[in-house]
Amino acid sequence: MGLMGLMGLIGCMNETVSDAKKESALPQIYPDYIGVTVPANIAPLDFCMKDEKALCIDAVVTDSHGNSLHAQGEESVDFDMDDWHTLLGQNSGDSLSVTVSAKYDDGWHTYSPFRIYVSPDSIDYGICYRLIEPGYEVWSKMGIYERELSSFDERPLIENTQFEGCVNCHSFNRGNPDDMSLHIRGPHGATLLRHDGGPLTAYNTKTDKTLGLCVYPYWHPSGRYVAYSTNTTRQLFHSAGHNRVEVFDEASDLQVYDVEKNELLLSPLLKNESVYETYPVFSADGRSLYFCAAQALPEDSHEIDSIRYNLCRIDFDPTTGTFGDKIDVIVDAVSLQKSVSFPRPSYDGRFLCYTLSDYGQFSIWHHEADLWLLDLATGESRPMMGANSNDTESFHNWSSSSRWLVVSSRRDDGLFTRPYFCHIDEKGNVTKAFMLPQQNPRSFYRDRFFSFNVPEFIIKPTRFDGRKASHIINDEYRKNIGVREENAQQQ
């Protein structure tokens, strides 16, 4: 073992693995990092033994050049940060071998080695997410946070202890926090908008031409427009059954906000009373708007499990801010008795990832929900096997390079949503997803009773001033916005 390995030797009084029983099986570790593909700039993949009975854990990571990294601990192995990044940087495009030994009451056991693959594709600076308790009717403490992916550093942007209400719907322009939209609900409701790194402004996005406030934002690549939906929703709580809670639309429309002209752009094709339109996203070239659409239920109907959404598309001209004259169905999920939610196109224009569930558009509590990948060149869709699990996969977002996807999943315990990452190459091959690394993962996830909600990649620190934002939120001033309606067009 070299100097780098000696420097990483920690925990368990630096015990020597001796007289170990050789096991043919792979180690059962938490999180499951066996066979994963990671970027060279990811934080150390610290892990525990899954069974929690180990008295000491020892891990040796080696490459094909004779370099090694060693960590040892009582509950979790904790690799030295600098040594970890050095080893991964030296093996970009190659793989590492990890040998795990665990000491139990009957002595040491050494398991069959496993491999970690190091992608030559780096990952963005960090992710931004909301931390929220998995409650339904009321909110308690929550906030928006950013996490650096090359380390374990996390900082709050803003928490609702700074004002009365709920904070949600954070969005950035391809991960660039210079363009940012953030929604506040409650007595101090507002949409906070920052454009091109300028000052933060609070808007009242409700107009007499629209259903309500703007939510579910998605930035146009030019930074001039933001697509929003406006939804009238209800919640339903199951007393029994597979899914705990449903959130469903009673009405919903789409609009695009023109940042330069301070007006909402409306099309009659996107505010049809007989259709629920939601989750708008711009295409990579900015000339199309993808969204989910379902036939509205009759007023006296309560069969919410019959609401199913297709993936649709309409043209958009960013020069004039006008929409096309027809809507195309891109994925006909209704014919399969399925429903699409959370469409997200890759920024290179190659793919579109979406969630497929049995019904509805709030798939967060649907245990059958999986991710599917649409090839925009061929029009073919397929399930993302490496990203999916036996539990819920719901919200997701692409990295700025379109090579990494962050996935919201309940696979860990069926209750809390955790962020996972997988690599997607130019052919659409998907690697096994790995959980966001933590310094002591068992302790971290056991003691933190929050779900990671709406993870978004960021390419640099947000430099968001939470104190200044709270003053803006608590102030009564809200900037109103105008409306520009297109004439009725041929459907």
Short mmCIF file of C-alpha atoms in Angstrom, two decimals:
data_model
loop_
_atom_site.label_atom_id
_atom_site.label_comp_id
_atom_site.label_asym_id
_atom_site.label_seq_id
_atom_site.Cartn_x
_atom_site.Cartn_y
_atom_site.Cartn_z
CA MET A 1 0.00 0.00 0.00
CA GLY A 2 1.33 3.43 -0.96
CA LEU A 3 1.41 6.69 0.94
CA MET A 4 -2.04 7.63 -0.33
CA GLY A 5 -3.48 4.44 1.14
CA LEU A 6 -1.75 4.94 4.47
CA MET A 7 -3.12 8.45 4.75
CA GLY A 8 -6.65 7.11 4.22
CA LEU A 9 -6.37 4.45 6.94
CA ILE A 10 -8.88 5.36 9.65
CA GLY A 11 -11.21 3.84 12.24
CA CYS A 12 -11.37 0.62 14.28
CA MET A 13 -7.97 1.37 15.83
CA ASN A 14 -6.38 0.63 12.42
CA GLU A 15 -7.06 -3.06 12.71
CA THR A 16 -5.30 -5.48 10.40
CA VAL A 17 -7.54 -7.80 8.41
CA SER A 18 -6.19 -11.19 9.48
CA ASP A 19 -7.33 -14.81 9.31
CA ALA A 20 -10.27 -13.66 7.21
CA LYS A 21 -12.76 -16.18 5.86
CA LYS A 22 -12.85 -15.87 2.07
CA GLU A 23 -16.41 -15.41 0.83
CA SER A 24 -17.36 -16.13 -2.77
CA ALA A 25 -20.30 -13.74 -2.57
CA LEU A 26 -20.21 -10.01 -3.18
CA PRO A 27 -20.51 -7.84 -0.06
CA GLN A 28 -23.93 -6.57 0.91
CA ILE A 29 -23.25 -2.86 1.25
CA TYR A 30 -25.40 0.24 1.76
CA PRO A 31 -25.79 2.11 -0.49
CA ASP A 32 -25.42 -0.41 -3.28
CA TYR A 33 -22.44 0.86 -5.26
CA ILE A 34 -21.56 -2.49 -6.82
CA GLY A 35 -20.94 -2.18 -10.55
CA VAL A 36 -21.98 1.46 -10.82
CA THR A 37 -20.61 4.03 -13.26
CA VAL A 38 -19.59 7.33 -11.67
CA PRO A 39 -18.04 10.62 -12.81
CA ALA A 40 -14.45 11.28 -11.77
CA ASN A 41 -15.54 14.39 -9.86
CA ILE A 42 -18.12 12.69 -7.63
CA ALA A 43 -17.80 12.74 -3.83
CA PRO A 44 -16.38 9.59 -2.18
CA LEU A 45 -18.72 6.60 -2.30
CA ASP A 46 -18.64 5.96 1.44
CA PHE A 47 -20.68 2.93 2.48
CA CYS A 48 -21.76 0.68 5.36
CA MET A 49 -22.51 -3.01 5.62
CA LYS A 50 -26.19 -3.51 4.95
CA ASP A 51 -26.84 -5.85 7.91
CA GLU A 52 -25.65 -3.35 10.60
CA LYS A 53 -23.98 -6.18 12.57
CA ALA A 54 -20.41 -5.53 11.48
CA LEU A 55 -17.96 -4.42 14.20
CA CYS A 56 -15.51 -2.99 11.66
CA ILE A 57 -15.47 -2.43 7.89
CA ASP A 58 -12.37 -2.35 5.71
CA ALA A 59 -12.23 -1.36 2.03
CA VAL A 60 -9.31 -1.32 -0.40
CA VAL A 61 -9.77 0.34 -3.80
CA THR A 62 -7.15 -0.48 -6.44
CA ASP A 63 -6.55 0.33 -10.10
CA SER A 64 -4.72 -1.51 -12.85
CA HIS A 65 -1.59 0.63 -12.32
CA GLY A 66 -0.91 -0.48 -8.75
CA ASN A 67 -2.39 2.57 -7.02
CA SER A 68 -4.61 1.95 -4.03
CA LEU A 69 -6.82 3.69 -1.50
CA HIS A 70 -7.68 2.26 1.92
CA ALA A 71 -10.42 3.17 4.41
CA GLN A 72 -11.62 1.54 7.60
CA GLY A 73 -14.38 2.41 10.05
CA GLU A 74 -16.70 1.06 12.72
CA GLU A 75 -19.95 1.91 10.94
CA SER A 76 -18.93 3.35 7.59
CA VAL A 77 -15.79 3.53 5.46
CA ASP A 78 -14.86 7.17 4.86
CA PHE A 79 -12.39 7.66 2.03
CA ASP A 80 -10.03 10.62 2.12
CA MET A 81 -11.52 13.28 -0.16
CA ASP A 82 -8.33 14.36 -1.93
CA ASP A 83 -7.01 10.82 -2.38
CA TRP A 84 -10.37 9.68 -3.73
CA HIS A 85 -10.43 12.40 -6.39
CA THR A 86 -6.81 11.72 -7.30
CA LEU A 87 -7.47 8.01 -7.83
CA LEU A 88 -10.64 8.58 -9.87
CA GLY A 89 -8.94 11.27 -11.96
CA GLN A 90 -6.12 8.86 -12.78
CA ASN A 91 -8.63 6.24 -13.96
CA SER A 92 -11.10 8.25 -16.03
CA GLY A 93 -12.50 5.90 -18.67
CA ASP A 94 -11.27 2.86 -16.74
CA SER A 95 -12.47 0.90 -13.71
CA LEU A 96 -11.51 0.34 -10.07
CA SER A 97 -11.62 -2.83 -8.02
CA VAL A 98 -13.05 -2.68 -4.48
CA THR A 99 -12.31 -5.38 -1.90
CA VAL A 100 -14.45 -5.26 1.24
CA SER A 101 -13.76 -7.03 4.51
CA ALA A 102 -16.06 -6.93 7.52
CA LYS A 103 -15.40 -8.04 11.09
CA TYR A 104 -18.21 -9.83 12.92
CA ASP A 105 -18.36 -11.67 16.23
CA ASP A 106 -16.77 -14.71 14.56
CA GLY A 107 -13.92 -12.74 12.99
CA TRP A 108 -13.09 -11.17 9.64
CA HIS A 109 -14.80 -12.00 6.34
CA THR A 110 -13.37 -10.89 3.00
CA TYR A 111 -15.79 -10.76 0.08
CA SER A 112 -15.43 -11.12 -3.63
CA PRO A 113 -14.20 -7.84 -5.20
CA PHE A 114 -16.53 -5.64 -7.22
CA ARG A 115 -15.86 -2.95 -9.78
CA ILE A 116 -16.68 0.74 -10.03
CA TYR A 117 -16.48 2.25 -13.52
CA VAL A 118 -15.18 5.81 -13.91
CA SER A 119 -16.79 7.67 -16.78
CA PRO A 120 -14.79 10.21 -18.80
CA ASP A 121 -17.92 12.40 -18.67
CA SER A 122 -17.80 14.73 -15.68
CA ILE A 123 -20.93 15.76 -13.80
CA ASP A 124 -22.17 19.28 -13.05
CA TYR A 125 -21.13 21.29 -10.00
CA GLY A 126 -24.12 20.28 -7.92
CA ILE A 127 -27.83 19.74 -7.50
CA CYS A 128 -30.54 21.87 -5.97
CA TYR A 129 -33.56 20.31 -4.23
CA ARG A 130 -36.31 20.86 -1.73
CA LEU A 131 -36.17 18.97 1.56
CA ILE A 132 -39.64 18.21 2.86
CA GLU A 133 -41.20 15.79 5.30
CA PRO A 134 -43.35 13.14 3.57
CA GLY A 135 -46.61 14.68 4.84
CA TYR A 136 -49.66 15.54 2.84
CA GLU A 137 -52.07 18.03 4.35
CA VAL A 138 -49.77 20.56 6.00
CA TRP A 139 -46.17 21.60 5.67
CA SER A 140 -43.75 22.05 8.52
CA LYS A 141 -40.09 22.95 8.10
CA MET A 142 -38.90 22.85 4.52
CA GLY A 143 -36.40 24.62 2.35
CA ILE A 144 -34.49 24.74 -0.91
CA TYR A 145 -30.88 23.54 -0.66
CA GLU A 146 -27.87 23.14 -2.91
CA ARG A 147 -25.35 20.33 -2.67
CA GLU A 148 -21.89 20.25 -4.21
CA LEU A 149 -21.51 16.85 -5.92
CA SER A 150 -17.71 16.65 -5.58
CA SER A 151 -17.98 16.96 -1.78
CA PHE A 152 -20.56 16.58 0.97
CA ASP A 153 -21.13 20.33 1.32
CA GLU A 154 -24.79 21.41 1.51
CA ARG A 155 -26.20 24.90 2.12
CA PRO A 156 -29.73 26.30 2.28
CA LEU A 157 -30.89 28.82 -0.28
CA ILE A 158 -33.98 29.67 1.73
CA GLU A 159 -36.07 27.98 4.44
CA ASN A 160 -39.66 28.63 5.39
CA THR A 161 -38.55 29.55 8.91
CA GLN A 162 -37.74 32.89 7.24
CA PHE A 163 -41.36 33.49 6.20
CA GLU A 164 -44.80 31.91 6.57
CA GLY A 165 -45.58 29.55 3.73
CA CYS A 166 -44.29 26.89 1.39
CA VAL A 167 -41.40 27.11 -1.07
CA ASN A 168 -41.40 24.99 -4.21
CA CYS A 169 -41.11 24.89 -8.02
CA HIS A 170 -37.47 25.91 -8.28
CA SER A 171 -36.09 25.91 -11.82
CA PHE A 172 -32.91 27.00 -13.62
CA ASN A 173 -32.03 27.50 -17.28
CA ARG A 174 -30.09 24.34 -18.19
CA GLY A 175 -28.61 24.37 -14.71
CA ASN A 176 -27.49 28.00 -14.85
CA PRO A 177 -28.72 29.72 -11.66
CA ASP A 178 -28.40 33.14 -13.30
CA ASP A 179 -31.87 32.35 -14.70
CA MET A 180 -34.03 31.16 -11.84
CA SER A 181 -37.73 30.80 -11.01
CA LEU A 182 -38.95 30.00 -7.49
CA HIS A 183 -42.55 29.76 -6.31
CA ILE A 184 -43.84 30.72 -2.85
CA ARG A 185 -47.23 29.53 -1.61
CA GLY A 186 -49.16 30.78 1.39
CA PRO A 187 -50.02 34.23 2.74
CA HIS A 188 -46.91 35.72 1.11
CA GLY A 189 -47.41 33.95 -2.21
CA ALA A 190 -45.28 35.06 -5.15
CA THR A 191 -43.13 33.86 -8.03
CA LEU A 192 -39.53 34.96 -7.54
CA LEU A 193 -37.68 35.49 -10.79
CA ARG A 194 -34.01 36.20 -11.50
CA HIS A 195 -32.90 36.76 -15.09
CA ASP A 196 -29.36 36.90 -16.45
CA GLY A 197 -27.91 37.20 -12.95
CA GLY A 198 -29.94 40.33 -12.22
CA PRO A 199 -31.88 41.24 -9.07
CA LEU A 200 -34.59 39.01 -7.64
CA THR A 201 -38.14 40.26 -8.32
CA ALA A 202 -41.44 39.06 -6.81
CA TYR A 203 -44.29 38.66 -9.30
CA ASN A 204 -48.02 38.16 -9.03
CA THR A 205 -48.60 35.69 -11.87
CA LYS A 206 -52.38 35.46 -11.45
CA THR A 207 -54.34 37.37 -14.09
CA ASP A 208 -58.02 37.63 -15.00
CA LYS A 209 -57.27 35.60 -18.14
CA THR A 210 -55.70 32.60 -16.38
CA LEU A 211 -56.76 29.95 -13.88
CA GLY A 212 -54.30 30.84 -11.15
CA LEU A 213 -50.66 31.27 -10.27
CA CYS A 214 -47.88 29.99 -12.52
CA VAL A 215 -46.25 26.71 -11.45
CA TYR A 216 -44.07 23.92 -12.91
CA PRO A 217 -41.59 26.29 -14.64
CA TYR A 218 -39.23 25.41 -17.47
CA TRP A 219 -36.82 27.88 -19.09
CA HIS A 220 -36.40 28.43 -22.79
CA PRO A 221 -32.74 27.93 -23.83
CA SER A 222 -32.54 31.60 -24.86
CA GLY A 223 -33.48 32.70 -21.33
CA ARG A 224 -36.18 34.98 -22.72
CA TYR A 225 -39.16 32.73 -21.97
CA VAL A 226 -40.37 30.53 -19.13
CA ALA A 227 -43.10 27.93 -19.72
CA TYR A 228 -45.57 27.48 -16.86
CA SER A 229 -48.77 25.63 -16.15
CA THR A 230 -51.56 26.85 -13.94
CA ASN A 231 -53.49 24.14 -12.15
CA THR A 232 -56.56 23.77 -9.99
CA THR A 233 -55.73 20.62 -8.03
CA ARG A 234 -57.23 18.43 -5.33
CA GLN A 235 -55.80 15.82 -3.02
CA LEU A 236 -57.28 12.42 -2.26
CA PHE A 237 -56.05 10.23 0.60
CA HIS A 238 -56.46 6.47 0.37
CA SER A 239 -57.58 4.63 3.50
CA ALA A 240 -56.23 1.45 1.95
CA GLY A 241 -54.55 0.36 -1.23
CA HIS A 242 -51.22 0.62 -2.95
CA ASN A 243 -50.86 4.39 -3.30
CA ARG A 244 -51.10 6.65 -0.26
CA VAL A 245 -52.08 9.96 -1.79
CA GLU A 246 -53.30 11.32 -5.10
CA VAL A 247 -52.97 14.84 -6.42
CA PHE A 248 -55.09 15.41 -9.51
CA ASP A 249 -56.18 18.26 -11.74
CA GLU A 250 -59.68 19.67 -11.82
CA ALA A 251 -58.51 22.19 -14.42
CA SER A 252 -55.13 23.14 -15.90
CA ASP A 253 -53.76 25.28 -18.72
CA LEU A 254 -50.37 26.27 -20.14
CA GLN A 255 -48.78 29.64 -20.79
CA VAL A 256 -45.37 31.04 -21.64
CA TYR A 257 -43.97 34.08 -19.86
CA ASP A 258 -42.01 36.59 -21.95
CA VAL A 259 -39.36 37.94 -19.58
CA GLU A 260 -38.48 40.90 -21.80
CA LYS A 261 -42.05 42.09 -22.38
CA ASN A 262 -43.41 41.06 -18.95
CA GLU A 263 -46.43 39.30 -20.40
CA LEU A 264 -47.96 35.84 -20.52
CA LEU A 265 -48.38 34.37 -23.98
CA LEU A 266 -51.63 32.42 -24.29
CA SER A 267 -52.91 30.12 -27.01
CA PRO A 268 -56.47 28.74 -27.15
CA LEU A 269 -54.96 25.37 -28.02
CA LEU A 270 -53.28 25.28 -24.60
CA LYS A 271 -56.24 26.46 -22.49
CA ASN A 272 -58.91 24.03 -23.58
CA GLU A 273 -61.55 23.44 -20.88
CA SER A 274 -62.03 19.84 -22.03
CA VAL A 275 -58.32 19.04 -21.65
CA TYR A 276 -55.93 19.05 -18.69
CA GLU A 277 -52.57 20.42 -19.91
CA THR A 278 -49.58 20.34 -17.58
CA TYR A 279 -45.77 19.95 -17.21
CA PRO A 280 -44.61 22.11 -20.14
CA VAL A 281 -40.96 21.88 -21.29
CA PHE A 282 -39.14 23.42 -24.23
CA SER A 283 -37.26 21.31 -26.76
CA ALA A 284 -33.48 21.60 -26.91
CA ASP A 285 -33.67 23.98 -29.90
CA GLY A 286 -36.44 26.04 -28.27
CA ARG A 287 -38.79 25.62 -31.23
CA SER A 288 -41.22 23.17 -29.64
CA LEU A 289 -43.14 22.91 -26.40
CA TYR A 290 -43.69 19.42 -25.01
CA PHE A 291 -46.39 18.86 -22.38
CA CYS A 292 -48.75 16.29 -20.89
CA ALA A 293 -52.45 16.35 -21.81
CA ALA A 294 -55.48 14.36 -20.65
CA GLN A 295 -59.19 14.50 -21.42
CA ALA A 296 -60.95 16.27 -18.57
CA LEU A 297 -63.37 14.32 -16.40
CA PRO A 298 -67.06 15.22 -16.46
CA GLU A 299 -67.97 17.51 -13.56
CA ASP A 300 -69.85 14.77 -11.68
CA SER A 301 -67.17 12.10 -12.17
CA HIS A 302 -64.85 10.90 -9.39
CA GLU A 303 -63.02 8.22 -11.36
CA ILE A 304 -59.59 9.76 -11.06
CA ASP A 305 -57.95 6.45 -11.93
CA SER A 306 -59.33 6.95 -15.45
CA ILE A 307 -57.34 10.20 -15.99
CA ARG A 308 -54.45 9.39 -18.31
CA TYR A 309 -52.01 11.78 -19.97
CA ASN A 310 -50.33 11.58 -23.36
CA LEU A 311 -47.08 13.30 -24.24
CA CYS A 312 -47.88 16.08 -26.72
CA ARG A 313 -46.02 18.78 -28.64
CA ILE A 314 -46.80 22.15 -30.21
CA ASP A 315 -44.56 24.40 -32.30
CA PHE A 316 -43.18 27.58 -30.73
CA ASP A 317 -41.53 30.48 -32.57
CA PRO A 318 -39.08 32.17 -30.17
CA THR A 319 -38.65 35.13 -32.54
CA THR A 320 -42.32 36.16 -32.40
CA GLY A 321 -43.40 34.33 -29.25
CA THR A 322 -46.20 32.55 -31.12
CA PHE A 323 -47.47 28.99 -31.07
CA GLY A 324 -48.21 26.52 -33.86
CA ASP A 325 -51.71 25.76 -35.12
CA LYS A 326 -51.90 22.08 -34.14
CA ILE A 327 -51.00 19.72 -31.33
CA ASP A 328 -49.20 16.43 -32.05
CA VAL A 329 -49.36 13.36 -29.83
CA ILE A 330 -45.79 12.11 -29.40
CA VAL A 331 -46.39 9.24 -26.96
CA ASP A 332 -49.90 7.75 -26.96
CA ALA A 333 -49.85 6.35 -23.44
CA VAL A 334 -53.66 6.37 -23.17
CA SER A 335 -53.94 3.60 -25.74
CA LEU A 336 -51.73 1.48 -23.46
CA GLN A 337 -53.83 2.32 -20.39
CA LYS A 338 -50.86 4.28 -19.05
CA SER A 339 -50.11 7.90 -18.23
CA VAL A 340 -47.13 10.19 -18.88
CA SER A 341 -45.73 12.77 -16.45
CA PHE A 342 -42.53 14.82 -15.98
CA PRO A 343 -41.22 14.98 -19.57
CA ARG A 344 -37.61 16.16 -19.72
CA PRO A 345 -35.74 16.49 -23.06
CA SER A 346 -31.96 16.13 -23.09
CA TYR A 347 -30.19 19.37 -23.91
CA ASP A 348 -28.41 17.83 -26.91
CA GLY A 349 -31.80 17.18 -28.55
CA ARG A 350 -31.30 13.41 -28.69
CA PHE A 351 -33.65 11.97 -26.07
CA LEU A 352 -36.61 12.75 -23.85
CA CYS A 353 -37.06 11.05 -20.49
CA TYR A 354 -40.52 10.71 -18.95
CA THR A 355 -42.30 8.91 -16.14
CA LEU A 356 -44.89 6.26 -17.01
CA SER A 357 -47.51 5.19 -14.45
CA ASP A 358 -50.96 3.62 -14.45
CA TYR A 359 -52.89 6.89 -14.31
CA GLY A 360 -52.79 10.55 -13.32
CA GLN A 361 -49.94 13.07 -13.39
CA PHE A 362 -48.74 12.99 -9.79
CA SER A 363 -46.68 9.81 -9.97
CA ILE A 364 -44.64 10.49 -6.83
CA TRP A 365 -46.65 7.99 -4.77
CA HIS A 366 -47.24 5.49 -7.59
CA HIS A 367 -45.10 2.47 -6.80
CA GLU A 368 -45.47 1.21 -10.38
CA ALA A 369 -44.03 4.44 -11.84
CA ASP A 370 -40.93 3.91 -14.00
CA LEU A 371 -38.75 6.04 -16.26
CA TRP A 372 -38.89 5.66 -20.03
CA LEU A 373 -36.55 7.04 -22.67
CA LEU A 374 -37.90 8.42 -25.93
CA ASP A 375 -35.47 8.47 -28.86
CA LEU A 376 -36.37 11.74 -30.59
CA ALA A 377 -34.67 10.59 -33.80
CA THR A 378 -36.68 7.38 -34.19
CA GLY A 379 -39.76 8.05 -32.06
CA GLU A 380 -39.24 4.80 -30.17
CA SER A 381 -39.60 4.53 -26.38
CA ARG A 382 -38.15 1.97 -24.01
CA PRO A 383 -37.96 1.53 -20.23
CA MET A 384 -34.75 2.75 -18.60
CA MET A 385 -33.82 -0.54 -16.96
CA GLY A 386 -30.67 0.73 -15.23
CA ALA A 387 -32.50 3.67 -13.69
CA ASN A 388 -35.64 1.80 -12.59
CA SER A 389 -36.35 -0.29 -9.51
CA ASN A 390 -39.25 -2.16 -7.91
CA ASP A 391 -40.49 1.07 -6.32
CA THR A 392 -41.30 4.60 -7.43
CA GLU A 393 -39.19 6.51 -9.94
CA SER A 394 -40.72 9.92 -10.50
CA PHE A 395 -39.09 13.32 -11.03
CA HIS A 396 -35.81 13.54 -12.97
CA ASN A 397 -33.50 16.03 -14.68
CA TRP A 398 -30.60 16.03 -17.15
CA SER A 399 -27.13 17.37 -16.52
CA SER A 400 -25.95 20.19 -18.77
CA SER A 401 -23.88 17.71 -20.82
CA SER A 402 -26.91 15.41 -21.34
CA ARG A 403 -24.78 12.48 -20.12
CA TRP A 404 -26.12 12.22 -16.55
CA LEU A 405 -29.63 11.97 -15.15
CA VAL A 406 -30.66 12.63 -11.55
CA VAL A 407 -33.62 10.47 -10.55
CA SER A 408 -36.05 10.73 -7.64
CA SER A 409 -36.71 7.25 -6.26
CA ARG A 410 -38.31 5.62 -3.23
CA ARG A 411 -36.38 2.36 -3.73
CA ASP A 412 -34.42 2.83 -0.51
CA ASP A 413 -37.29 2.30 1.96
CA GLY A 414 -40.52 2.93 0.03
CA LEU A 415 -41.22 6.09 2.02
CA PHE A 416 -38.54 8.74 1.49
CA THR A 417 -37.47 10.03 -1.91
CA ARG A 418 -33.71 9.96 -2.48
CA PRO A 419 -31.68 11.23 -5.44
CA TYR A 420 -29.94 8.69 -7.66
CA PHE A 421 -27.68 9.20 -10.68
CA CYS A 422 -27.13 7.22 -13.85
CA HIS A 423 -25.04 7.73 -16.97
CA ILE A 424 -26.65 7.79 -20.42
CA ASP A 425 -24.40 7.58 -23.46
CA GLU A 426 -25.04 8.94 -26.95
CA LYS A 427 -26.77 5.68 -27.93
CA GLY A 428 -29.13 5.78 -24.96
CA ASN A 429 -27.45 3.04 -22.93
CA VAL A 430 -28.29 3.52 -19.25
CA THR A 431 -26.02 2.46 -16.40
CA LYS A 432 -27.02 1.26 -12.94
CA ALA A 433 -28.21 4.16 -10.77
CA PHE A 434 -26.29 5.07 -7.61
CA MET A 435 -27.47 7.00 -4.57
CA LEU A 436 -26.22 10.49 -3.77
CA PRO A 437 -23.06 9.88 -1.68
CA GLN A 438 -23.05 10.85 2.00
CA GLN A 439 -20.17 10.76 4.46
CA ASN A 440 -21.92 8.24 6.72
CA PRO A 441 -24.90 7.15 4.63
CA ARG A 442 -26.71 5.04 7.22
CA SER A 443 -26.48 7.69 9.91
CA PHE A 444 -27.37 10.44 7.45
CA TYR A 445 -30.49 8.83 6.00
CA ARG A 446 -31.57 7.28 9.31
CA ASP A 447 -31.50 10.59 11.18
CA ARG A 448 -32.83 12.88 8.45
CA PHE A 449 -36.58 12.47 8.00
CA PHE A 450 -36.87 14.45 4.77
CA SER A 451 -37.51 13.61 1.15
CA PHE A 452 -35.35 15.12 -1.59
CA ASN A 453 -37.92 16.80 -3.81
CA VAL A 454 -37.43 18.05 -7.41
CA PRO A 455 -33.65 17.65 -7.81
CA GLU A 456 -32.20 20.04 -10.42
CA PHE A 457 -28.62 20.15 -11.66
CA ILE A 458 -26.72 23.42 -11.24
CA ILE A 459 -23.51 24.24 -13.11
CA LYS A 460 -22.19 26.57 -10.40
CA PRO A 461 -23.14 27.84 -6.92
CA THR A 462 -26.47 29.67 -6.94
CA ARG A 463 -25.18 32.60 -4.87
CA PHE A 464 -28.75 33.02 -3.69
CA ASP A 465 -29.14 35.52 -0.85
CA GLY A 466 -31.79 33.92 1.37
CA ARG A 467 -31.95 36.89 3.74
CA LYS A 468 -32.62 39.32 0.92
CA ALA A 469 -35.15 36.91 -0.61
CA SER A 470 -37.04 36.64 2.70
CA HIS A 471 -37.33 40.44 2.84
CA ILE A 472 -38.76 40.43 -0.69
CA ILE A 473 -41.20 37.64 0.20
CA ASN A 474 -42.37 39.34 3.41
CA ASP A 475 -42.81 42.65 1.61
CA GLU A 476 -46.28 43.31 0.15
CA TYR A 477 -45.03 44.48 -3.27
CA ARG A 478 -45.68 42.15 -6.21
CA LYS A 479 -45.07 43.06 -9.84
CA ASN A 480 -48.10 42.34 -12.02
CA ILE A 481 -47.78 40.89 -15.50
CA GLY A 482 -49.66 41.45 -18.73
CA VAL A 483 -51.30 38.99 -21.11
CA ARG A 484 -51.09 38.51 -24.87
CA GLU A 485 -53.72 36.17 -26.29
CA GLU A 486 -53.55 34.60 -29.71
CA ASN A 487 -56.71 34.36 -31.79
CA ALA A 488 -58.53 31.05 -32.04
CA GLN A 489 -56.68 28.76 -34.44
CA GLN A 490 -57.64 25.70 -36.42
CA GLN A 491 -57.37 22.64 -34.24
#
